[in-house]
Tab-separated table of C-alpha atoms and ligand atoms in Angstrom:
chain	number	residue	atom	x	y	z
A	1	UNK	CA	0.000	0.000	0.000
A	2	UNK	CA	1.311	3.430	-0.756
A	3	UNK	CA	1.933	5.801	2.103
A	4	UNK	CA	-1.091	7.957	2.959
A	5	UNK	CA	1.275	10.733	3.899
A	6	UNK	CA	2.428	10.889	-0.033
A	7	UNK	CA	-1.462	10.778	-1.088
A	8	UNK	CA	-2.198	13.556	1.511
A	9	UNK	CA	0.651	15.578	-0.110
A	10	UNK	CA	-0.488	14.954	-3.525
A	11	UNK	CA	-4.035	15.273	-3.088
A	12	UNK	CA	-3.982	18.601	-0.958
A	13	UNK	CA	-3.157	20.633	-3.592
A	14	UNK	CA	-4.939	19.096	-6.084
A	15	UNK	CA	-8.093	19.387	-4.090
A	16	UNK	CA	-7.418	23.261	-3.387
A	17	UNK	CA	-6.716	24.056	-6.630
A	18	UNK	CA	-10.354	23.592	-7.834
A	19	UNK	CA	-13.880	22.716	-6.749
A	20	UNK	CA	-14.490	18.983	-6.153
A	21	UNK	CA	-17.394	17.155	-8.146
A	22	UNK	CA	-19.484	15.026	-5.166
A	23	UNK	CA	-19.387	10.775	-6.209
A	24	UNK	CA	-16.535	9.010	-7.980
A	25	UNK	CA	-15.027	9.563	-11.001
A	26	UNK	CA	-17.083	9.178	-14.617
A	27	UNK	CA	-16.359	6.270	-16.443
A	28	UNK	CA	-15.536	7.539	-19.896
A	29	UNK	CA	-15.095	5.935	-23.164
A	30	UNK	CA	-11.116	6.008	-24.447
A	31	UNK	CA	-9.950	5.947	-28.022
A	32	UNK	CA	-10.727	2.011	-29.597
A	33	UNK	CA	-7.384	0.463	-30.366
A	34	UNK	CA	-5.179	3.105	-29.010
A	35	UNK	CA	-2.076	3.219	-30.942
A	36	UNK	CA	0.869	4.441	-28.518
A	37	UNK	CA	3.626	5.189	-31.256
A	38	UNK	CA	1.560	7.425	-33.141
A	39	UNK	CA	0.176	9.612	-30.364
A	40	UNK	CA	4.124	10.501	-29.672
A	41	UNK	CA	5.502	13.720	-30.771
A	42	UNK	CA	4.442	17.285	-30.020
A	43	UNK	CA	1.102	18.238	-28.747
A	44	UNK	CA	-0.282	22.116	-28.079
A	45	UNK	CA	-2.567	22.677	-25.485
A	46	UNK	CA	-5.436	24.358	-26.531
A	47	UNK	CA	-8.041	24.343	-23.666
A	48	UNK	CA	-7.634	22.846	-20.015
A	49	UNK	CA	-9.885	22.178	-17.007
A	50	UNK	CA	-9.979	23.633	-14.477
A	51	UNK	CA	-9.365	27.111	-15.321
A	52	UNK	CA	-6.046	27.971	-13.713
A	53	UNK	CA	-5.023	31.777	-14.397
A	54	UNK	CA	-1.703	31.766	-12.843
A	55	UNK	CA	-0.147	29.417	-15.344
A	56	UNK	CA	2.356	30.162	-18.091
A	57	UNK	CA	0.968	30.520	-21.967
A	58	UNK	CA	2.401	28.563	-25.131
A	59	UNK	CA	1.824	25.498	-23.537
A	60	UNK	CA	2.636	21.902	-24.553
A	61	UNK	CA	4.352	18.336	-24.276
A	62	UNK	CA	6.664	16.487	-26.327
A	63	UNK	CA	6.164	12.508	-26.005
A	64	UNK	CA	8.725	9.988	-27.313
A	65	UNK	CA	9.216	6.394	-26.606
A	66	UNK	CA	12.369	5.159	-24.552
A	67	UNK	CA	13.898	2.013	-25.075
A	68	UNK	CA	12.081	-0.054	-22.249
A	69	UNK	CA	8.359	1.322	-23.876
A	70	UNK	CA	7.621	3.957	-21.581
A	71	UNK	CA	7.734	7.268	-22.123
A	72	UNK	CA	9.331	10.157	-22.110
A	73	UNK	CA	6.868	13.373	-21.352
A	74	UNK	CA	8.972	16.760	-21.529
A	75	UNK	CA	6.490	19.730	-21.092
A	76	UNK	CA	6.691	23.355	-21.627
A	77	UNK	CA	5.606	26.543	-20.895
A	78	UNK	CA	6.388	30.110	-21.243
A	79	UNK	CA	6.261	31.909	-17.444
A	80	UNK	CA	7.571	35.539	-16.886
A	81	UNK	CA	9.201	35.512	-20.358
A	82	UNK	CA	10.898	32.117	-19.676
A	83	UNK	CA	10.627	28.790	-20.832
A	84	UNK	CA	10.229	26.613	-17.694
A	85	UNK	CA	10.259	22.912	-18.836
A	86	UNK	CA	9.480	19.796	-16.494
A	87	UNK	CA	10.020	16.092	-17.646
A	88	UNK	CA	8.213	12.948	-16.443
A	89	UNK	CA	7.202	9.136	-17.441
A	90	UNK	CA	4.640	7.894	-18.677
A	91	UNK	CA	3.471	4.306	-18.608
A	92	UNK	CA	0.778	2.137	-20.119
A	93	UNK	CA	-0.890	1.015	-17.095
A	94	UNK	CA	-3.116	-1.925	-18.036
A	95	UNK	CA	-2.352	-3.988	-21.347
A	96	UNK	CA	-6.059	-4.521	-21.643
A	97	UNK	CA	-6.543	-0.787	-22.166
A	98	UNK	CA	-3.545	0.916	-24.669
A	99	UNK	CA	-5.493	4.403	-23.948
A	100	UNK	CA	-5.069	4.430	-20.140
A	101	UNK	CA	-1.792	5.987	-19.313
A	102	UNK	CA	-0.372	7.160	-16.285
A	103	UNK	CA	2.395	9.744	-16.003
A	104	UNK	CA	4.067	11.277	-12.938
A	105	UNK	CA	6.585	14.113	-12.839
A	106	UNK	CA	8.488	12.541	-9.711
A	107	UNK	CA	9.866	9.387	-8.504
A	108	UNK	CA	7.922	10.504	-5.307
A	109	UNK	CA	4.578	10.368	-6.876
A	110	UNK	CA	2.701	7.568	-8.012
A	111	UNK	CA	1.108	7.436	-11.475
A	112	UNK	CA	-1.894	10.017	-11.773
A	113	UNK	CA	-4.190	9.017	-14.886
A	114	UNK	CA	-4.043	9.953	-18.227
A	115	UNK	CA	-6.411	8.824	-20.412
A	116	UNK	CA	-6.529	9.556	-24.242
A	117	UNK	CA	-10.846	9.333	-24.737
A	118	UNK	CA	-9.975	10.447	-28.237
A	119	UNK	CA	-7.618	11.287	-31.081
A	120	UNK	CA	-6.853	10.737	-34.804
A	121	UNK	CA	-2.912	11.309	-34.300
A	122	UNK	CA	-2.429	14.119	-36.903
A	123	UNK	CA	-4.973	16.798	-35.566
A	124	UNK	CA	-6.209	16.638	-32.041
A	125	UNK	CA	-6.167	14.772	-28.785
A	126	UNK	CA	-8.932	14.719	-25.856
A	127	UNK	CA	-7.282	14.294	-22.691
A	128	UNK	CA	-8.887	13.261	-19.218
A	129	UNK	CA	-7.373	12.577	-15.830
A	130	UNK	CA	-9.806	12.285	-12.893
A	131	UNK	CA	-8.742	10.821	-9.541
A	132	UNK	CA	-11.412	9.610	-7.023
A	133	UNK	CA	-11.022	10.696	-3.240
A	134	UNK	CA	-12.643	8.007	-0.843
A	135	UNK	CA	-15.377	7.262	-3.652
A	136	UNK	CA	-17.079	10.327	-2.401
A	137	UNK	CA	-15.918	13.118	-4.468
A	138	UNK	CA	-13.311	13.438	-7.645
A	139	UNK	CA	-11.207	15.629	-8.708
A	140	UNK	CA	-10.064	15.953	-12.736
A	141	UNK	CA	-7.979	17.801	-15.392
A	142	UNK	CA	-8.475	17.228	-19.302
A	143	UNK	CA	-7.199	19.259	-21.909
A	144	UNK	CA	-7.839	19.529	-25.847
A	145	UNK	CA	-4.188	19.398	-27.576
A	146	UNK	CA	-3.201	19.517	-31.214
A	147	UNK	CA	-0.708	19.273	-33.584
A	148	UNK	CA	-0.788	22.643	-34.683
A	149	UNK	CA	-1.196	26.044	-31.891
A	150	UNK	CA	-4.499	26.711	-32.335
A	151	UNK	CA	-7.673	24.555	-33.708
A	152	UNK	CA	-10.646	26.398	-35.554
A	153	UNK	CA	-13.821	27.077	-33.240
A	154	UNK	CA	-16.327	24.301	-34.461
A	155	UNK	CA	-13.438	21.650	-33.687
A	156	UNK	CA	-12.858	23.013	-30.219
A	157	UNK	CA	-16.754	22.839	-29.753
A	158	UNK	CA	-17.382	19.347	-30.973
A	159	UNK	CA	-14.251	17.985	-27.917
A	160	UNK	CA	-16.341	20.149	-25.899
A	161	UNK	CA	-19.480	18.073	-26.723
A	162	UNK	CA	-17.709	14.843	-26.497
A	163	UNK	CA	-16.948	15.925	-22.514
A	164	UNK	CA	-19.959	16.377	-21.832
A	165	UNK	CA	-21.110	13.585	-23.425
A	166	UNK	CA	-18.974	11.731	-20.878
A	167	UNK	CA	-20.547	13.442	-18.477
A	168	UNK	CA	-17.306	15.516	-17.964
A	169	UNK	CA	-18.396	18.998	-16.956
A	170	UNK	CA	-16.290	22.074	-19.429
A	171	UNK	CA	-18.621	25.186	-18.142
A	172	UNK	CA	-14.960	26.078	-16.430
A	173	UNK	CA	-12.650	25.200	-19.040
A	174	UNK	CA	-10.608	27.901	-20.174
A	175	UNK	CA	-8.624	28.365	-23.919
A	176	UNK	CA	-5.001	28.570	-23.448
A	177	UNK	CA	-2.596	31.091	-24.611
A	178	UNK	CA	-0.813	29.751	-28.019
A	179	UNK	CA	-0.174	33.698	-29.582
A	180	UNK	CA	3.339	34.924	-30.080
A	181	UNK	CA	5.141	31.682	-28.993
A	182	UNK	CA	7.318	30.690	-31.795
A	183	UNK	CA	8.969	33.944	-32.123
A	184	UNK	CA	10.481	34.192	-28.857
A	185	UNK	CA	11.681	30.433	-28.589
B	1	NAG	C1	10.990	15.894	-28.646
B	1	NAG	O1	11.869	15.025	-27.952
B	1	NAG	C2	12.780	14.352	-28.802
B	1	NAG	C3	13.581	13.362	-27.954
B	1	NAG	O2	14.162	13.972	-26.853
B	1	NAG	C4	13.675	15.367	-29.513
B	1	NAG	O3	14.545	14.712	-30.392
B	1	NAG	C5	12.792	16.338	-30.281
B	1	NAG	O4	13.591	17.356	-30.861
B	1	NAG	C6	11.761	16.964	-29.360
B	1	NAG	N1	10.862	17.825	-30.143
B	1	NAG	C7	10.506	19.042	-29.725
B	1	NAG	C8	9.588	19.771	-30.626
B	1	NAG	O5	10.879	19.523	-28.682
């Protein structure tokens, strides 16, 4: 069993950071025959739950395979007119299911979820990560990436719809800031 003290330090934050949704996590669908070697490369974030305003703009994570099939996740951001990168794993968690993935940033932490519900590889990717606290409330993350910095409108509305079709709520997801990045890196 891992140490409560390391879930208490993981969860605190995550729990202040945002308002908690009462019963356990939703069960949504993940992309059908997952394929983990072309979801690598780099992906923009677009839009991100929950809305966080302190964070950096030109947002977004490079994944490659290492030799023993996990992964390498190196993301980065633009904060006070710096890049700030940080670099983590990422692991297929259960054989069974390809689009489950769990990364962590730190030896210290254990595997938070990330599952892919959705992608065609070349244009976008529909992130969701919820973790469940005592089955009575859940917290959760999921972004809309893409290959490119910025996605037109309907496409960004249509992820939207496949939340909520999930029954993910978006009413606080916020678009993320993708303008003047190339020039200054
Ligand atoms: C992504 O990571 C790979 C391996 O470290 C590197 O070769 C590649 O240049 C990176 N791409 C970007 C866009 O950072």
């Amino acid at each position: 069993m891992k140490s409560s003290i390391a879930l208490a330090v993981l969860l605190v934050p995550l729990v202040a950071a945002q308002v908690p949704h009462w019963g356990p996590c939703p069960e949504p669908t993940v992309q059908p025959g997952f394929n983990l070697r072309q979801f690598m490369g780099r992906w923009f974030e677009i839009a991100r739950l929950p809305a966080q305003f302190e964070k950096g703009r030109c947002i977004e994570t490079n994944f490659t395979m290492k030799s023993d099939s996990s992964i390498r996740v190196v993301s980065s951001e633009i904060y006070k007119g710096e890049i700030k990168k940080i670099e983590g794993t990422g692991v297929t968690e259960d054989m069974k299911n390809p689009a489950k993935l769990g990364i962590s940033y730190s030896y210290v932490l254990p595997y938070t979820p990330y599952w892919i519900l959705s992608t065609d590889y070349v244009n976008t990717a529909l992130i969701y990560s919820c973790t469940d606290v005592l089955r009575l409330f859940h917290v959760d993350f999921a972004w809309i990436m893409s290959r490119t910095r910025s996605l037109p409108e309907a496409t960004v509305q249509k992820a939207r719809e496949t939340f909520e079709n999930n029954n993910i709520d978006t009413t606080r997801m916020i678009m993320s800031k993708q303008q003047g990045c190339d020039k200054e890196l």
